Short mmCIF file of C-alpha atoms in Angstrom, two decimals:
data_model
loop_
_atom_site.label_atom_id
_atom_site.label_comp_id
_atom_site.label_asym_id
_atom_site.label_seq_id
_atom_site.Cartn_x
_atom_site.Cartn_y
_atom_site.Cartn_z
CA UNK A 22 0.00 0.00 0.00
CA UNK A 23 1.45 3.39 -0.95
CA UNK A 24 1.79 5.94 1.84
CA UNK A 25 0.19 9.38 1.51
CA UNK A 26 2.90 12.08 1.32
CA UNK A 27 3.42 14.01 4.54
CA UNK A 28 2.24 17.64 4.81
CA UNK A 29 5.69 19.22 4.12
CA UNK A 30 6.12 17.00 1.07
CA UNK A 31 2.73 18.03 -0.30
CA UNK A 32 3.58 21.69 0.21
CA UNK A 33 6.88 21.25 -1.63
CA UNK A 34 5.14 19.46 -4.49
CA UNK A 35 2.58 22.26 -4.77
CA UNK A 36 5.32 24.86 -4.82
CA UNK A 37 7.22 23.00 -7.56
CA UNK A 38 4.04 22.65 -9.60
CA UNK A 39 3.32 26.37 -9.27
CA UNK A 40 6.89 27.14 -10.36
CA UNK A 41 6.49 24.95 -13.41
CA UNK A 42 3.30 26.75 -14.37
CA UNK A 43 4.97 30.14 -14.05
CA UNK A 44 7.92 28.99 -16.15
CA UNK A 45 5.57 27.73 -18.86
CA UNK A 46 3.65 31.03 -18.84
CA UNK A 47 6.86 33.03 -19.15
CA UNK A 48 8.13 30.93 -22.04
CA UNK A 49 4.87 31.14 -23.96
CA UNK A 50 4.80 34.97 -23.79
CA UNK A 51 7.16 35.19 -26.82
CA UNK A 52 8.05 38.74 -25.76
CA UNK A 53 4.90 40.06 -27.37
CA UNK A 54 2.98 40.92 -24.15
CA UNK A 55 3.59 43.52 -21.47
CA UNK A 56 3.14 41.13 -18.51
CA UNK A 57 6.01 39.25 -16.84
CA UNK A 58 5.92 35.95 -14.98
CA UNK A 59 5.67 37.86 -11.70
CA UNK A 60 2.73 39.85 -13.07
CA UNK A 61 1.02 36.61 -14.03
CA UNK A 62 1.58 35.17 -10.58
CA UNK A 63 0.17 38.30 -8.99
CA UNK A 64 -2.89 38.18 -11.20
CA UNK A 65 -3.46 34.52 -10.38
CA UNK A 66 -3.11 35.23 -6.67
CA UNK A 67 -5.63 38.06 -6.86
CA UNK A 68 -8.05 35.92 -8.83
CA UNK A 69 -7.80 33.17 -6.24
CA UNK A 70 -8.65 35.53 -3.37
CA UNK A 71 -12.37 35.84 -2.55
CA UNK A 72 -13.90 39.12 -3.73
CA UNK A 73 -15.36 39.73 -0.29
CA UNK A 74 -11.92 39.54 1.30
CA UNK A 75 -10.45 42.01 -1.22
CA UNK A 76 -13.25 44.47 -0.50
CA UNK A 77 -12.72 44.10 3.23
CA UNK A 78 -9.04 44.99 2.86
CA UNK A 79 -9.81 48.10 0.83
CA UNK A 80 -12.40 49.22 3.36
CA UNK A 81 -10.45 48.30 6.51
CA UNK A 82 -10.95 51.02 9.13
CA UNK A 83 -7.87 53.15 9.66
CA UNK A 84 -6.51 52.76 13.16
CA UNK A 85 -8.69 49.76 13.99
CA UNK A 86 -8.07 48.67 17.60
CA UNK A 87 -7.25 45.15 16.46
CA UNK A 88 -5.37 46.04 13.30
CA UNK A 89 -7.41 43.42 11.45
CA UNK A 90 -8.02 43.82 7.72
CA UNK A 91 -11.56 42.53 8.06
CA UNK A 92 -14.50 44.02 9.91
CA UNK A 93 -17.96 42.79 10.74
CA UNK A 94 -21.06 44.40 9.25
CA UNK A 95 -22.69 47.08 11.37
CA UNK A 96 -25.86 45.86 13.10
CA UNK A 97 -28.56 47.86 14.88
CA UNK A 98 -27.20 46.78 18.27
CA UNK A 99 -23.68 47.57 17.11
CA UNK A 100 -24.68 51.05 15.96
CA UNK A 101 -26.22 51.74 19.36
CA UNK A 102 -23.13 50.42 21.16
CA UNK A 103 -20.95 52.71 19.04
CA UNK A 104 -22.78 55.86 20.16
CA UNK A 105 -20.90 58.14 22.53
CA UNK A 106 -21.98 58.54 26.16
CA UNK A 107 -21.70 61.36 28.67
CA UNK A 108 -18.30 59.96 29.64
CA UNK A 109 -17.02 60.64 26.11
CA UNK A 110 -17.69 64.39 26.17
CA UNK A 111 -16.43 67.01 28.60
CA UNK A 112 -18.24 69.97 30.20
CA UNK A 113 -21.82 69.57 31.46
CA UNK A 114 -23.51 67.74 28.59
CA UNK A 115 -26.57 65.75 29.60
CA UNK A 116 -27.81 62.89 27.44
CA UNK A 117 -31.49 63.25 26.55
CA UNK A 118 -34.21 61.21 24.92
CA UNK A 119 -35.99 62.17 21.72
CA UNK A 120 -33.01 63.64 19.86
CA UNK A 121 -34.53 62.31 16.63
CA UNK A 122 -37.32 64.86 17.06
CA UNK A 123 -34.99 67.86 17.27
CA UNK A 124 -35.78 70.35 14.51
CA UNK A 125 -34.68 74.00 14.46
CA UNK A 126 -37.07 76.32 12.64
CA UNK A 127 -34.20 78.64 11.63
CA UNK A 128 -33.15 75.87 9.24
CA UNK A 129 -36.51 75.92 7.45
CA UNK A 130 -36.40 78.08 4.35
CA UNK A 131 -36.23 78.20 0.58
CA UNK A 132 -32.85 79.14 -0.82
CA UNK A 133 -32.79 82.23 -3.06
CA UNK A 134 -31.40 81.10 -6.43
CA UNK A 135 -30.48 84.68 -7.41
CA UNK A 136 -27.63 84.57 -4.87
CA UNK A 137 -25.67 82.16 -7.06
CA UNK A 138 -23.71 82.75 -10.22
CA UNK A 139 -24.26 79.17 -11.35
CA UNK A 140 -27.94 79.30 -10.40
CA UNK A 141 -29.93 76.20 -9.63
CA UNK A 142 -27.01 73.75 -9.30
CA UNK A 143 -25.38 75.47 -6.32
CA UNK A 144 -28.73 76.54 -4.89
CA UNK A 145 -29.74 72.86 -4.76
CA UNK A 146 -26.58 72.00 -2.79
CA UNK A 147 -27.32 74.72 -0.24
CA UNK A 148 -30.98 73.72 0.01
CA UNK A 149 -29.85 70.17 0.71
CA UNK A 150 -27.66 71.46 3.54
CA UNK A 151 -30.58 73.18 5.27
CA UNK A 152 -32.89 70.20 4.71
CA UNK A 153 -30.41 67.66 6.05
CA UNK A 154 -29.51 69.74 9.09
CA UNK A 155 -33.20 70.07 9.86
CA UNK A 156 -33.91 66.34 9.46
CA UNK A 157 -30.76 65.18 11.27
CA UNK A 158 -29.62 62.91 8.40
CA UNK A 159 -26.50 64.90 7.52
CA UNK A 160 -25.18 62.27 5.07
CA UNK A 161 -28.54 61.28 3.65
CA UNK A 162 -30.82 58.39 4.55
CA UNK A 163 -28.82 55.38 5.84
CA UNK A 164 -29.08 52.18 3.82
CA UNK A 165 -28.38 49.92 6.79
CA UNK A 166 -28.20 50.01 10.58
CA UNK A 167 -28.51 53.43 12.20
CA UNK A 168 -28.54 54.91 15.71
CA UNK A 169 -28.81 58.44 17.07
CA UNK A 170 -28.09 60.14 20.38
CA UNK A 171 -28.29 63.69 21.67
CA UNK A 172 -26.99 65.85 24.52
CA UNK A 173 -27.98 69.25 25.89
CA UNK A 174 -26.00 71.91 27.72
CA UNK A 175 -27.85 75.14 28.34
CA UNK A 176 -29.14 76.36 24.96
CA UNK A 177 -26.70 74.17 23.05
CA UNK A 178 -27.22 70.72 21.58
CA UNK A 179 -24.88 67.94 20.49
CA UNK A 180 -26.19 65.32 18.06
CA UNK A 181 -24.40 62.16 16.90
CA UNK A 182 -25.48 59.61 14.30
CA UNK A 183 -23.75 56.29 13.58
CA UNK A 184 -24.97 54.51 10.45
CA UNK A 185 -24.21 52.24 7.50
CA UNK A 186 -24.58 53.63 3.98
CA UNK A 187 -24.42 52.66 0.35
CA UNK A 188 -20.77 53.09 -0.64
CA UNK A 189 -21.48 55.45 -3.55
CA UNK A 190 -23.95 57.50 -1.53
CA UNK A 191 -21.50 57.95 1.33
CA UNK A 192 -18.65 59.07 -0.92
CA UNK A 193 -20.98 61.45 -2.76
CA UNK A 194 -22.19 62.99 0.51
CA UNK A 195 -18.66 63.58 1.78
CA UNK A 196 -17.68 65.23 -1.52
CA UNK A 197 -20.82 67.36 -1.29
CA UNK A 198 -19.81 68.52 2.19
CA UNK A 199 -16.36 69.45 0.89
CA UNK A 200 -17.84 71.76 -1.78
CA UNK A 201 -20.13 73.71 0.56
CA UNK A 202 -17.62 76.32 1.85
CA UNK A 203 -17.04 77.44 -1.74
CA UNK A 204 -20.42 76.89 -3.38
CA UNK A 205 -22.53 77.96 -0.37
CA UNK A 206 -20.20 80.48 1.25
CA UNK A 207 -23.11 82.90 1.80
CA UNK A 208 -26.72 82.79 0.65
CA UNK A 209 -30.23 83.85 1.63
CA UNK A 210 -33.12 81.62 2.58
CA UNK A 211 -36.73 82.73 3.02
CA UNK A 212 -38.80 81.24 5.83
CA UNK A 213 -42.44 80.20 5.62
CA UNK A 214 -43.54 83.56 7.03
CA UNK A 215 -41.44 85.49 4.53
CA UNK A 216 -38.60 86.38 6.89
CA UNK A 217 -35.09 86.32 5.45
CA UNK A 218 -32.19 84.27 6.85
CA UNK A 219 -28.55 84.84 5.96
CA UNK A 220 -26.55 81.61 5.90
CA UNK A 221 -22.75 81.41 5.89
CA UNK A 222 -20.67 78.24 5.48
CA UNK A 223 -16.95 77.88 6.13
CA UNK A 224 -14.58 74.94 6.37
CA UNK A 225 -13.98 73.39 9.81
CA UNK A 226 -11.21 71.11 11.01
CA UNK A 227 -11.91 67.48 11.91
CA UNK A 228 -9.65 65.16 13.98
CA UNK A 229 -7.39 62.86 11.93
CA UNK A 230 -9.48 59.76 12.48
CA UNK A 231 -11.24 57.19 10.29
CA UNK A 232 -10.68 56.68 6.56
CA UNK A 233 -11.82 60.08 5.28
CA UNK A 234 -13.38 63.07 7.01
CA UNK A 235 -14.98 66.44 6.33
CA UNK A 236 -16.19 69.35 8.46
CA UNK A 237 -18.04 72.64 8.03
CA UNK A 238 -19.08 75.56 10.22
CA UNK A 239 -22.54 77.03 9.59
CA UNK A 240 -24.21 80.19 10.88
CA UNK A 241 -27.83 81.15 10.23
CA UNK A 242 -28.88 84.72 11.05
CA UNK A 243 -32.60 85.34 11.31
CA UNK A 244 -35.30 85.81 13.91
CA UNK A 245 -36.66 83.58 16.67
CA UNK A 246 -39.85 84.54 18.50
CA UNK A 247 -39.68 87.92 16.80
CA UNK A 248 -36.16 88.68 18.05
CA UNK A 249 -32.86 88.65 16.11
CA UNK A 250 -31.11 85.30 16.52
CA UNK A 251 -28.05 83.52 15.20
CA UNK A 252 -27.81 79.74 15.06
CA UNK A 253 -24.20 78.50 15.02
CA UNK A 254 -23.34 74.89 14.20
CA UNK A 255 -20.12 72.89 13.94
CA UNK A 256 -20.46 69.79 11.76
CA UNK A 257 -18.12 66.82 11.33
CA UNK A 258 -18.43 63.57 9.36
CA UNK A 259 -16.01 60.62 9.35
CA UNK A 260 -16.11 57.56 7.10
CA UNK A 261 -15.08 54.14 8.43
CA UNK A 262 -15.43 51.65 5.60
CA UNK A 263 -19.05 51.99 4.42
CA UNK A 264 -20.11 53.37 7.80
CA UNK A 265 -19.94 56.88 9.16
CA UNK A 266 -20.03 58.98 12.29
CA UNK A 267 -21.75 62.37 11.90
CA UNK A 268 -21.68 64.96 14.71
CA UNK A 269 -23.44 68.33 14.85
CA UNK A 270 -23.12 70.72 17.78
CA UNK A 271 -24.04 74.29 18.65
CA UNK A 272 -27.07 76.49 19.13
CA UNK A 273 -28.18 80.06 19.74
CA UNK A 274 -25.41 80.49 22.34
CA UNK A 275 -22.61 79.90 19.83
CA UNK A 276 -20.38 77.16 18.48
CA UNK A 277 -19.34 73.98 20.28
CA UNK A 278 -16.14 73.28 18.34
CA UNK A 279 -14.21 71.50 21.11
CA UNK A 280 -17.12 69.26 22.05
CA UNK A 281 -17.82 68.36 18.42
CA UNK A 282 -14.19 67.43 17.85
CA UNK A 283 -14.03 65.33 21.01
CA UNK A 284 -17.32 63.59 20.20
CA UNK A 285 -16.07 62.88 16.67
CA UNK A 286 -12.81 61.40 17.93
CA UNK A 287 -14.47 59.23 20.58
CA UNK A 288 -17.35 58.25 18.32
CA UNK A 289 -14.99 57.06 15.59
CA UNK A 290 -12.96 55.03 18.08
CA UNK A 291 -16.11 53.39 19.43
CA UNK A 292 -17.33 52.54 15.91
CA UNK A 293 -13.98 50.97 15.02
CA UNK A 294 -14.09 48.94 18.23
CA UNK A 295 -17.58 47.62 17.41
CA UNK A 296 -16.59 46.75 13.83
CA UNK A 297 -13.61 44.84 15.23
CA UNK A 298 -16.02 42.66 17.18
CA UNK A 299 -15.32 44.18 20.59
CA UNK A 300 -17.39 46.12 23.11
CA UNK A 301 -16.54 49.81 23.72
CA UNK A 302 -15.56 50.53 27.30
CA UNK A 303 -17.67 52.83 29.48
CA UNK A 304 -14.43 54.74 30.06
CA UNK A 305 -12.96 56.47 26.99
CA UNK A 306 -9.70 55.01 25.74
CA UNK A 307 -10.23 51.53 27.20
CA UNK A 308 -11.53 48.29 25.69
CA UNK A 309 -13.63 45.68 27.48
#
């Protein structure tokens, strides 16, 4: 009875066979193609790798706590676990219920197309900004799991959303955010009662976290309860694979730049931890 080759022998035989195939491929090229034997081997290796694994490598979260090239899909429970808590933000922020029902009337208005040199195209971008800030879906409607949380401190609010998106939609939304400081630098919007609001948009810094990121600073000057009022908002969005963390903070009392940046940093870390299959710690900077 013949004995089955041992594991090292089988590996050696496979390696020799692969070498023979590469040699044959190189000899048959006849110098007429641009690919070398090493190129052929690389192509064969890529073809043998599962498509899902290749996508996971391309979308691996930057700075993942585990350093793994793969990440689990975001679930509803995972999105909720990734949300920041009071321990993740400084000052006197208090977590509240019903943040999904927050809507500021100063954000309701129809953009005046005459303010724009390029007309309807840029006006549509600026209208989308007001509409999305009012609805709370800064990056558009999520295509997968989504969770939202909110905090209050005096007259200021801090809103965070963690969600999964269609890849193309997410990239498009981040590019849209990047164009706003130029295309929507200043414009006028008219409220339902005919009152005018002056809106200004400038670029804002975002912590170096996640895969890609974008931030803007928005002010809306108008009236509230018949009195002059200015709504000031700091906005940050960070992509982690096909998921994102979006944070908006501010109010009639002014900007909340520091809190928005801290919430963005902590929120991204928590999302990466969840995607790595771990549980975020109640204390920032630690893993359970």
